[in-house]
Structures are given as structure tokens and as C-alpha cells.
Coordinates of C-alpha atoms in Angstrom, one line a residue:
Chain S
M135 CA 51.0 70.6 5.2
A136 CA 54.5 69.3 6.1
K137 CA 56.7 67.2 4.0
Q138 CA 57.3 63.7 5.2
N139 CA 60.8 62.1 5.4
I140 CA 60.8 58.7 3.7
D141 CA 63.5 56.2 2.8
L142 CA 63.3 55.1 -0.8
S143 CA 65.4 52.0 -1.6
V144 CA 66.0 52.3 -5.3
N145 CA 68.2 49.9 -7.2
G146 CA 69.9 48.9 -4.0
F147 CA 70.7 52.5 -2.9
T148 CA 68.7 54.1 0.0
Y149 CA 67.7 57.7 -0.4
R150 CA 66.3 59.8 2.4
V151 CA 64.0 62.3 0.8
A152 CA 61.4 64.8 2.2
V153 CA 58.3 64.7 0.0
E154 CA 54.9 66.1 0.1
P155 CA 52.4 63.3 0.6
W156 CA 50.5 64.0 -2.6
R157 CA 53.5 63.5 -4.9
S158 CA 53.7 60.4 -7.1
L159 CA 56.6 58.0 -7.0
A160 CA 57.2 58.8 -10.7
E161 CA 57.6 62.5 -9.9
V162 CA 59.9 61.9 -7.0
L163 CA 62.1 59.4 -8.9
R164 CA 62.4 61.8 -11.8
E165 CA 62.6 65.2 -10.0
E166 CA 64.2 64.5 -6.6
L167 CA 66.4 61.5 -7.5
G168 CA 67.1 62.5 -11.1
L169 CA 66.2 59.0 -12.3
T170 CA 64.5 60.1 -15.5
G171 CA 64.5 56.7 -17.2
T172 CA 61.0 56.2 -15.7
K173 CA 58.6 58.0 -18.1
V174 CA 55.2 59.5 -17.4
G175 CA 52.8 59.1 -20.3
C176 CA 49.1 59.3 -19.5
N177 CA 49.6 59.9 -15.7
Q178 CA 46.5 57.8 -15.1
G179 CA 47.6 54.2 -15.0
D180 CA 46.6 53.3 -18.5
C181 CA 49.8 53.4 -20.6
G182 CA 52.4 51.7 -18.5
A183 CA 55.3 54.0 -19.4
C184 CA 55.9 54.7 -15.7
T185 CA 56.1 51.0 -14.7
V186 CA 58.6 50.3 -11.9
L187 CA 59.0 47.2 -9.7
I188 CA 58.1 47.5 -6.0
D189 CA 59.1 44.4 -4.0
G190 CA 59.4 42.6 -7.4
R191 CA 55.9 43.5 -8.7
A192 CA 55.2 45.7 -11.6
V193 CA 53.2 48.8 -10.6
S194 CA 52.3 52.2 -12.1
S195 CA 54.5 54.7 -10.4
C196 CA 52.2 57.6 -11.5
L197 CA 49.4 56.1 -9.3
T198 CA 51.7 55.3 -6.4
L199 CA 52.2 57.9 -3.8
A200 CA 55.9 58.2 -3.0
V201 CA 55.1 58.0 0.7
E202 CA 53.6 54.5 0.1
A203 CA 56.9 53.3 -1.2
H204 CA 58.7 54.1 2.0
Q205 CA 61.1 51.3 2.9
R206 CA 60.0 49.2 -0.1
Q207 CA 62.5 47.8 -2.6
I208 CA 62.1 49.7 -5.9
T209 CA 63.7 48.8 -9.2
T210 CA 63.8 51.2 -12.1
I211 CA 65.3 50.9 -15.5
E212 CA 68.5 52.4 -14.2
G213 CA 69.0 49.4 -11.9
L214 CA 69.1 46.7 -14.6
A215 CA 72.5 47.1 -16.3
T216 CA 75.4 46.2 -14.1
S217 CA 77.5 48.7 -16.1
P218 CA 77.2 50.6 -19.4
D219 CA 79.0 47.7 -21.0
H220 CA 76.9 45.0 -19.4
L221 CA 73.3 45.5 -20.3
H222 CA 70.6 43.3 -18.8
P223 CA 69.7 40.5 -21.3
L224 CA 66.3 42.2 -21.8
Q225 CA 68.0 45.5 -22.7
R226 CA 70.4 43.7 -25.0
A227 CA 67.5 41.8 -26.7
F228 CA 65.4 45.0 -27.2
I229 CA 68.4 46.6 -29.1
D230 CA 69.2 43.5 -31.1
H231 CA 65.6 42.8 -32.1
G232 CA 64.8 46.4 -33.0
A233 CA 62.2 46.6 -30.3
V234 CA 62.9 50.2 -29.6
Q235 CA 61.7 52.9 -31.8
C236 CA 60.8 56.3 -30.1
G237 CA 61.8 54.6 -26.8
F238 CA 59.2 56.2 -24.6
C239 CA 57.5 53.0 -23.7
T240 CA 60.8 51.0 -23.5
A241 CA 61.6 51.4 -19.8
G242 CA 58.2 50.4 -18.7
M243 CA 58.0 47.6 -21.2
I244 CA 61.3 46.1 -20.0
L245 CA 60.3 46.3 -16.3
S246 CA 57.0 44.6 -17.0
A247 CA 59.0 41.9 -19.0
K248 CA 61.4 41.5 -16.1
A249 CA 58.5 41.0 -13.6
L250 CA 57.1 38.4 -15.9
L251 CA 60.4 36.5 -16.5
D252 CA 61.2 36.6 -12.8
Q253 CA 57.9 34.7 -12.1
N254 CA 57.7 32.7 -15.3
P255 CA 61.1 32.0 -16.9
E256 CA 59.6 30.2 -19.9
P257 CA 56.6 32.1 -21.0
S258 CA 54.6 31.3 -24.2
E259 CA 53.9 34.1 -26.7
E260 CA 50.4 34.5 -25.2
E261 CA 51.8 34.8 -21.7
I262 CA 54.3 37.5 -22.9
R263 CA 51.5 39.4 -24.5
Q264 CA 49.5 39.2 -21.3
G265 CA 52.5 40.2 -19.3
I266 CA 52.9 43.5 -21.3
A267 CA 49.2 44.1 -21.7
G268 CA 49.4 47.1 -19.4
N269 CA 52.1 48.7 -21.6
L270 CA 51.2 50.7 -24.7
C271 CA 53.6 51.1 -27.6
R272 CA 52.5 53.4 -30.5
C273 CA 55.5 52.6 -32.7
T274 CA 56.4 49.0 -33.0
G275 CA 53.2 47.0 -33.3
Y276 CA 54.5 44.9 -30.4
V277 CA 55.9 42.1 -32.6
K278 CA 59.6 43.0 -32.1
I279 CA 59.0 43.6 -28.4
V280 CA 57.4 40.1 -28.0
E281 CA 60.3 38.6 -29.9
A282 CA 62.9 40.5 -27.8
I283 CA 61.3 39.3 -24.6
S284 CA 61.2 35.7 -25.8
A285 CA 64.9 35.9 -26.8
A286 CA 65.8 37.4 -23.5
A287 CA 64.0 34.6 -21.7
Q288 CA 66.1 32.1 -23.6
T289 CA 69.3 33.9 -22.7
L290 CA 68.4 34.1 -19.1
R291 CA 67.5 30.4 -19.0
G292 CA 70.9 29.6 -20.6
A293 CA 72.7 31.7 -18.0
R294 CA 70.9 29.9 -15.2
E295 CA 71.8 26.5 -16.7
E296 CA 75.5 27.4 -16.9
R297 CA 75.6 28.3 -13.2
Chain L
M232 CA 44.8 69.0 -12.7
A233 CA 46.9 69.3 -9.6
M234 CA 46.5 66.9 -6.8
P235 CA 44.7 68.2 -3.7
H236 CA 47.0 68.7 -0.7
F237 CA 46.3 66.2 2.1
E238 CA 47.9 64.6 5.1
H239 CA 48.8 60.9 4.6
H240 CA 48.5 58.3 7.3
Q241 CA 49.9 54.8 7.2
P242 CA 48.5 53.1 10.3
T243 CA 50.0 49.7 11.2
S244 CA 47.0 48.4 13.2
L245 CA 43.3 48.3 12.6
E246 CA 42.7 50.2 15.9
E247 CA 45.0 52.9 14.8
A248 CA 43.4 53.1 11.4
L249 CA 39.9 53.3 13.0
D250 CA 41.1 56.0 15.4
I251 CA 42.4 58.2 12.6
L252 CA 39.3 57.6 10.5
T253 CA 37.0 58.5 13.4
R254 CA 39.0 61.6 14.3
H255 CA 38.8 63.1 10.8
G256 CA 35.3 62.0 9.8
A257 CA 34.2 63.1 6.4
E258 CA 37.6 64.8 5.7
A259 CA 39.3 61.4 5.5
K260 CA 39.3 58.9 2.7
L261 CA 40.5 55.3 2.9
M262 CA 43.1 54.1 0.4
G263 CA 43.7 50.5 -0.6
G264 CA 45.9 50.4 -3.7
G265 CA 45.2 53.9 -4.6
T266 CA 44.3 53.1 -8.2
D267 CA 40.8 54.6 -7.9
L268 CA 41.5 57.2 -5.3
V269 CA 44.7 58.8 -6.8
M270 CA 42.9 59.0 -10.1
K271 CA 39.9 60.7 -8.6
M272 CA 42.0 63.1 -6.6
R273 CA 44.1 64.0 -9.7
A274 CA 40.9 64.6 -11.7
G275 CA 39.6 66.9 -9.0
A276 CA 36.7 64.7 -8.2
L277 CA 37.8 64.1 -4.6
E278 CA 39.6 66.5 -2.3
P279 CA 40.2 64.7 1.1
R280 CA 42.2 66.5 3.8
H281 CA 43.4 63.1 5.1
V282 CA 44.2 59.9 3.2
V283 CA 44.4 56.8 5.4
S284 CA 46.3 54.0 3.7
L285 CA 45.5 50.4 4.6
G286 CA 48.6 49.0 3.0
R287 CA 50.5 48.5 6.3
V288 CA 47.7 47.6 8.6
A289 CA 48.8 44.3 10.2
G290 CA 46.5 41.3 9.6
L291 CA 44.6 42.9 6.8
N292 CA 46.5 41.3 3.9
R293 CA 45.4 37.7 4.0
I294 CA 43.7 34.9 2.1
S295 CA 42.6 31.8 3.9
Y296 CA 40.5 28.9 2.9
R297 CA 38.9 26.1 5.0
D298 CA 36.5 23.5 3.7
D299 CA 34.1 24.1 6.6
D300 CA 34.4 27.9 6.7
G301 CA 35.1 28.9 3.1
L302 CA 37.2 31.8 1.9
V303 CA 38.3 34.9 3.7
I304 CA 40.0 37.7 1.7
G305 CA 41.5 40.5 3.8
G306 CA 40.7 44.2 3.3
S307 CA 44.1 45.0 1.8
T308 CA 44.7 41.9 -0.3
R309 CA 45.7 42.7 -3.8
I310 CA 43.8 41.5 -6.9
S311 CA 46.8 39.7 -8.3
E312 CA 47.3 37.8 -5.0
V313 CA 43.7 36.6 -5.2
A314 CA 44.2 35.6 -8.9
A315 CA 47.3 33.6 -8.1
H316 CA 46.0 31.8 -4.9
P317 CA 45.8 28.1 -5.6
E318 CA 42.7 27.5 -3.5
V319 CA 40.9 30.5 -5.0
R320 CA 41.7 29.1 -8.5
R321 CA 40.5 25.6 -7.4
H322 CA 37.3 26.5 -5.5
Y323 CA 36.4 29.9 -6.9
P324 CA 37.4 29.9 -10.6
A325 CA 35.0 32.7 -11.6
L326 CA 36.6 35.0 -9.0
A327 CA 40.1 33.9 -10.0
H328 CA 39.3 34.5 -13.6
A329 CA 37.9 38.0 -13.0
C330 CA 41.0 38.9 -11.0
S331 CA 43.3 37.6 -13.8
V332 CA 41.7 39.5 -16.7
M333 CA 40.6 42.9 -15.2
A334 CA 42.5 46.1 -15.8
T335 CA 46.3 45.6 -16.3
P336 CA 49.0 43.6 -14.5
Q337 CA 50.2 46.8 -12.9
I338 CA 46.7 47.8 -11.6
R339 CA 46.1 44.2 -10.4
N340 CA 49.4 44.4 -8.4
M341 CA 48.2 47.6 -6.7
G342 CA 44.5 47.4 -6.4
T343 CA 42.6 45.5 -3.8
V344 CA 39.5 43.3 -4.1
A345 CA 38.0 45.3 -1.1
G346 CA 38.7 48.5 -2.9
N347 CA 37.1 47.2 -6.1
L348 CA 33.9 46.5 -4.0
A349 CA 34.0 49.7 -1.9
N350 CA 34.5 51.9 -5.0
A351 CA 31.2 50.4 -6.2
A352 CA 31.6 50.9 -9.9
P353 CA 28.6 49.3 -11.7
S354 CA 31.2 47.5 -13.8
A355 CA 33.4 46.2 -10.8
D356 CA 34.8 42.9 -12.1
T357 CA 35.1 41.2 -8.8
A358 CA 31.5 42.0 -7.8
A359 CA 29.6 39.7 -10.2
P360 CA 31.6 36.5 -9.2
L361 CA 31.4 37.4 -5.5
L362 CA 27.6 37.9 -5.8
A363 CA 27.3 34.5 -7.5
Y364 CA 29.3 33.0 -4.6
R365 CA 27.0 34.7 -2.0
A366 CA 29.8 36.6 -0.5
S367 CA 29.5 38.9 2.5
V368 CA 31.6 41.8 3.6
V369 CA 32.8 42.4 7.2
L370 CA 32.6 46.1 8.1
V371 CA 34.4 47.2 11.3
E372 CA 34.2 50.4 13.2
R373 CA 35.4 51.5 16.6
G374 CA 32.3 50.2 18.3
G375 CA 32.3 46.8 16.7
R376 CA 31.7 44.7 13.5
R377 CA 28.8 43.9 11.2
Q378 CA 28.5 41.5 8.4
V379 CA 26.6 42.6 5.3
K380 CA 25.5 40.4 2.4
L381 CA 27.1 41.7 -0.8
T382 CA 23.6 41.9 -2.3
D383 CA 22.7 44.5 0.3
F384 CA 26.1 46.3 0.1
F385 CA 25.8 48.1 -3.2
K386 CA 23.4 51.1 -3.1
G387 CA 24.1 52.8 -6.4
P388 CA 27.0 53.9 -8.7
G389 CA 29.8 54.7 -6.3
L390 CA 27.5 54.2 -3.3
T391 CA 27.7 51.4 -0.7
D392 CA 26.4 50.6 2.7
L393 CA 29.8 51.5 4.2
E394 CA 29.4 54.3 6.8
P395 CA 32.0 57.0 7.5
G396 CA 34.3 55.5 10.2
E397 CA 33.9 52.0 8.9
I398 CA 36.6 49.9 7.2
L399 CA 35.9 46.9 4.9
E400 CA 37.9 44.4 6.9
A401 CA 37.3 41.2 5.0
I402 CA 35.3 39.5 2.4
R403 CA 33.8 36.1 3.4
V404 CA 32.7 33.6 0.8
P405 CA 31.0 30.3 1.7
A406 CA 32.7 27.1 0.8
P407 CA 31.4 25.5 -2.4
P408 CA 29.4 22.3 -2.3
N409 CA 30.2 19.1 -4.2
R410 CA 29.2 18.9 -7.9
C411 CA 29.3 22.6 -8.5
G412 CA 30.7 24.8 -11.2
S413 CA 31.2 28.6 -11.6
A414 CA 32.4 30.9 -14.3
Y415 CA 32.8 34.6 -15.2
Q416 CA 32.8 36.1 -18.7
R417 CA 33.3 39.7 -19.6
L418 CA 33.2 41.7 -22.7
S419 CA 35.0 44.8 -23.6
E420 CA 36.1 46.3 -26.9
R421 CA 39.8 46.0 -25.9
S422 CA 40.8 42.7 -24.3
Q423 CA 42.7 44.4 -21.5
V424 CA 42.8 47.7 -19.7
D425 CA 39.3 48.7 -20.6
I426 CA 36.4 48.6 -18.2
A427 CA 33.9 45.8 -18.9
A428 CA 30.9 46.7 -21.1
V429 CA 29.1 43.5 -19.8
G430 CA 30.1 41.0 -17.2
V431 CA 28.2 37.8 -16.2
A432 CA 29.1 35.4 -13.4
G433 CA 27.4 32.1 -12.7
F434 CA 27.3 29.3 -10.1
V435 CA 25.5 26.0 -10.5
A436 CA 25.3 23.0 -8.1
L437 CA 23.8 19.7 -9.1
D438 CA 22.4 16.8 -7.0
L439 CA 23.3 13.2 -7.6
A440 CA 20.6 12.8 -10.2
G441 CA 21.9 15.8 -12.2
A442 CA 19.2 18.2 -11.2
I443 CA 20.1 21.8 -10.4
I444 CA 19.9 22.3 -6.6
G445 CA 21.5 25.8 -6.5
A446 CA 21.9 28.4 -9.2
R447 CA 23.1 32.0 -9.0
L448 CA 23.7 34.5 -11.8
A449 CA 25.1 38.0 -11.4
L450 CA 25.6 40.8 -13.8
S451 CA 28.0 43.8 -13.9
A452 CA 28.1 46.9 -16.0
V453 CA 24.4 46.6 -17.0
A454 CA 22.6 48.2 -14.1
P455 CA 23.4 51.0 -11.5
T456 CA 25.0 48.4 -9.3
P457 CA 26.2 44.8 -9.9
V458 CA 23.0 42.7 -9.6
R459 CA 21.8 39.1 -9.1
C460 CA 19.2 37.5 -11.4
P461 CA 16.5 36.0 -9.1
E462 CA 14.0 35.2 -11.8
A463 CA 16.6 33.2 -13.8
E464 CA 17.8 31.5 -10.6
A465 CA 14.2 30.4 -9.7
L466 CA 13.7 29.0 -13.2
L467 CA 16.8 26.8 -12.9
E468 CA 16.4 25.5 -9.4
G469 CA 15.0 22.0 -9.0
Q470 CA 15.1 21.4 -12.8
L471 CA 17.1 19.1 -15.0
P472 CA 19.3 21.3 -17.2
T473 CA 18.1 21.2 -20.8
P474 CA 19.1 23.5 -23.6
E475 CA 15.6 25.0 -23.6
L476 CA 15.8 25.7 -19.8
L477 CA 19.2 27.4 -20.2
R478 CA 17.9 29.5 -23.0
R479 CA 14.9 30.6 -20.9
A480 CA 17.2 31.4 -18.0
S481 CA 19.5 33.5 -20.1
V482 CA 16.5 35.5 -21.4
A483 CA 15.4 36.0 -17.8
C484 CA 18.9 37.4 -17.0
V485 CA 18.2 40.1 -19.6
R486 CA 15.2 41.1 -17.6
A487 CA 17.4 41.6 -14.5
S488 CA 19.5 44.2 -16.4
R489 CA 18.8 47.9 -16.7
P490 CA 21.6 48.9 -19.0
I491 CA 22.4 52.4 -20.3
D492 CA 23.9 53.7 -23.6
D493 CA 27.4 54.9 -23.1
L494 CA 30.7 55.1 -25.0
R495 CA 31.5 51.5 -24.3
A496 CA 28.2 50.0 -25.7
S497 CA 24.6 50.7 -26.4
A498 CA 21.9 49.5 -24.0
N499 CA 20.5 47.2 -26.8
Y500 CA 23.9 45.6 -27.4
R501 CA 24.4 45.1 -23.7
R502 CA 21.0 43.4 -23.4
S503 CA 21.8 41.1 -26.3
M504 CA 25.2 40.3 -24.8
V505 CA 23.7 39.6 -21.3
Q506 CA 21.7 36.8 -23.0
V507 CA 24.7 35.4 -24.9
L508 CA 27.1 35.5 -22.0
S509 CA 24.6 34.1 -19.5
L510 CA 24.1 31.1 -21.7
R511 CA 27.8 30.6 -22.1
V512 CA 28.4 31.0 -18.4
L513 CA 25.6 28.5 -17.6
E514 CA 27.1 25.9 -20.0
Q515 CA 30.5 26.4 -18.5
C516 CA 29.2 26.0 -15.0
L517 CA 27.3 22.8 -15.9
A518 CA 30.4 21.3 -17.6
L519 CA 32.4 22.0 -14.5
A520 CA 29.7 20.7 -12.1
K521 CA 29.4 17.4 -14.1
G522 CA 33.2 17.1 -14.1
E523 CA 33.3 17.3 -17.9
S524 CA 35.9 20.1 -17.8
T525 CA 38.4 21.7 -15.5
P526 CA 38.4 25.4 -14.5
R527 CA 40.1 27.7 -17.0
V528 CA 41.3 30.6 -15.0

């Protein structure tokens, strides 16, 4: 069966790729586009490591067929920092709060947090925990992650007020 | 397990989708959000030659509510969209709650309510509230449409009344009357991600004197399909709610269940929890119907 040509709009760049229809978005991001920041953990939609944003919503890229993402706006972890010296406030806060240990869940965790903060700039601790309920971390015990997201929310609110 | 090789179709109209579906017959599978289908294909449980995606079909992603006509949820509407919809939250809190707590944020952003019903897991979280609200599904094929009550739609684990060549176009839910309340409670060992071990949804409407004029209870994950509890409903209807009446109704709910032992819970535990959750759901429904509390979604 033939490959299909699709346009993937990832982090503001459009890529024309030919993919087999059964390949997941996670595979295509990693193997065709070289965007290996997106991790594949369970490959069945339970762990959240593969979380990316499609049209602003957090989804499991391991359960998304790449062809389904044709002409949608995709954000991966590579799209968050404006430059290596200018990390996104969530990335900065994860480092500052020790919310990264082995790092495998981090990309998905940060994208779930971004989707949450984009919708709800001032989440309670409970809302943060619900927002990352689809992301498993086996190292941190989540406390540092929740603290980091809360701190990033504050930074982002501050940045908005300055503007 | 490697994914089966299939051709992928993304029709943009219902006519086109029905044509593709009819052309390929049993070799085609419909895909809503893909959260069930992709998993089953990857596990080798399904090997369709054609996958027909409903995500780009015009007019299929909608939610509309009218006081005279009730709620319509389109066949490709996402679970998270239903959870967030102000009128669903206001008029159908049991459904909004189910759509807010099931699975994970990612799965709720992908999966559709129609897909949750069509997949027909006994534990389908949206099924119990929709049964309690007396929902119907609109099934469309090339020759026409039919409307099927949700009580007649589920045929067994993974089995529905949906014929090959048919698409679940919409879910229709009657408008709620005055002085009514509804609620859904689920239990699982983990608070998130995991499939429910027991789910109970309820709906109660009261008359001006405070007697129950309509009662519906529905269970998920405790029978081969999501089920209503006719015996409990009959006990409640026409009666003034008393603690003893609610207790008897919750015991009657247990008799509507036919649970199994599995890794999530034993049958005995499920029976006990059907009684506990039914009572809590009824109390929640009554408090809402009397205006003593506001929906917690």
C-alpha cells in the first residue's frame, strides 16, 4: 500500500513527508523529522511520555496516526524554547526546581503543563495534578514537578502583566 | 506487535464516508479518535484493510442544546469538548462529570463520545449517564437513518446494534425537566487512567410536592453491557424519598448487576460497591433536584 504525502506543521515549520498510513505521529516525528525530544514509553496511551500538542490540545502521539495530523498545528518540546539561551518558563522552572531526574517523562510532562496553563493560567495544585494525570513519572514522586508548574504559572502571569 | 497495513481514508462529508464504508464492507473499520482502534490494531486484535477516519467529516463535530429539543452530540465530538461545554455541565452534570474524569486528558482530547459507545466496553464511562438520561443514537447508512434507544444499542461486550455500513452520526438526549438532579460516580483503584471497576449514574425528577416522578439508574462495568435498573426505578417512582426507600432502591440496583471477577475487582466487591454508589448517587440526585446543592462536575 502506497505512502501518503502529508504536510506536518511542527513548531511553525511545515514538512512535506511521505508516510505509510499505519505509522504513528510519534514515530514520524522521531524517525522522519529527527525530533527525538518526543519519547515513546508504553506505546499504548497510558504513560504520556509521547504527549505533543495538536491545535493546542495535549494528545498521545503514539496513538495518533501521522496521516491524521495532516495540516494540523503540532507543538513538540523542541518548539518551546526560542533559543538555547531562552528556555520556556516551564523548562526553566523544571530545571530550577529539580523536577527532572531521568528525564524520560519530562517532554510530555512539560507539554501537558503547557496545555493546562494555556487554558488555565492560575491553576490550583489539584488542577495541576489533574492536568498531568495522564503523565507518569517513576523518579520524582511528582512533588517537584507540581512545584515547577506552579512556579512557571506565576512567571508566565508576571510576564503577561508586564506587557 | 507490528501494526497491520491498511489504507487510510479521511472523507470530508458524510456521503463520502458512507460510500467508502459501503465499498469496503467488512474490510473497513471506522475511526473516531483512534484511542481504541489503534490500540487494538497494534495488539493484533483487529486487522482492517481500510480505516475510515471521521475526524474531518463536515458537520459531525458539534454540540447543540435547545430547551425544547435537548442535547445533540455529533459523531466526532471529543470527550473533552463535551466535558467543557457549558450547557452540558449545566443540564447534564452526570455526563459532564463522566467526561471529565475518565481516562487521561490526552485520551479525552482524542477520543469521541460516539466512539466510547460504539466500542461498547461494559465499563464505558459515558454509557451509564447517557442511559440514565434516556439517550438515543442516530445511525445513518446510505439508504437512510434510524434512531435506536441506547438501552437497545448495546448487545454484549464490544457488540452493538450498529450494522456494517452504518455510522453513529449523533447522540440525542432529551431535555431535562424542572426539579431534576443527576449524578455519576465511578470507582477504580487508581483515580485516573484506569478503567472503572464500577460506575453508577442516576437521574431523579420530583413533583411540586417532592414525590419522585421520574427515576433512572444505570450501571457500568458490572454486567456484559452497561445496564439500567428497572426494578429500582419502579420502587422509586411515585414515592416520597425516604432513607429507607433509597436503601431499598440501592439494594435493587445490585440485583440488576451481573458482575465478574477480574483483575480490577471481585464480583462480590463490585456488588457491594453498586449498592454504596447507588445510594450516594441517589442522595446527590435528590439534593440537586431539591436545589440544595449545585452540580459538581
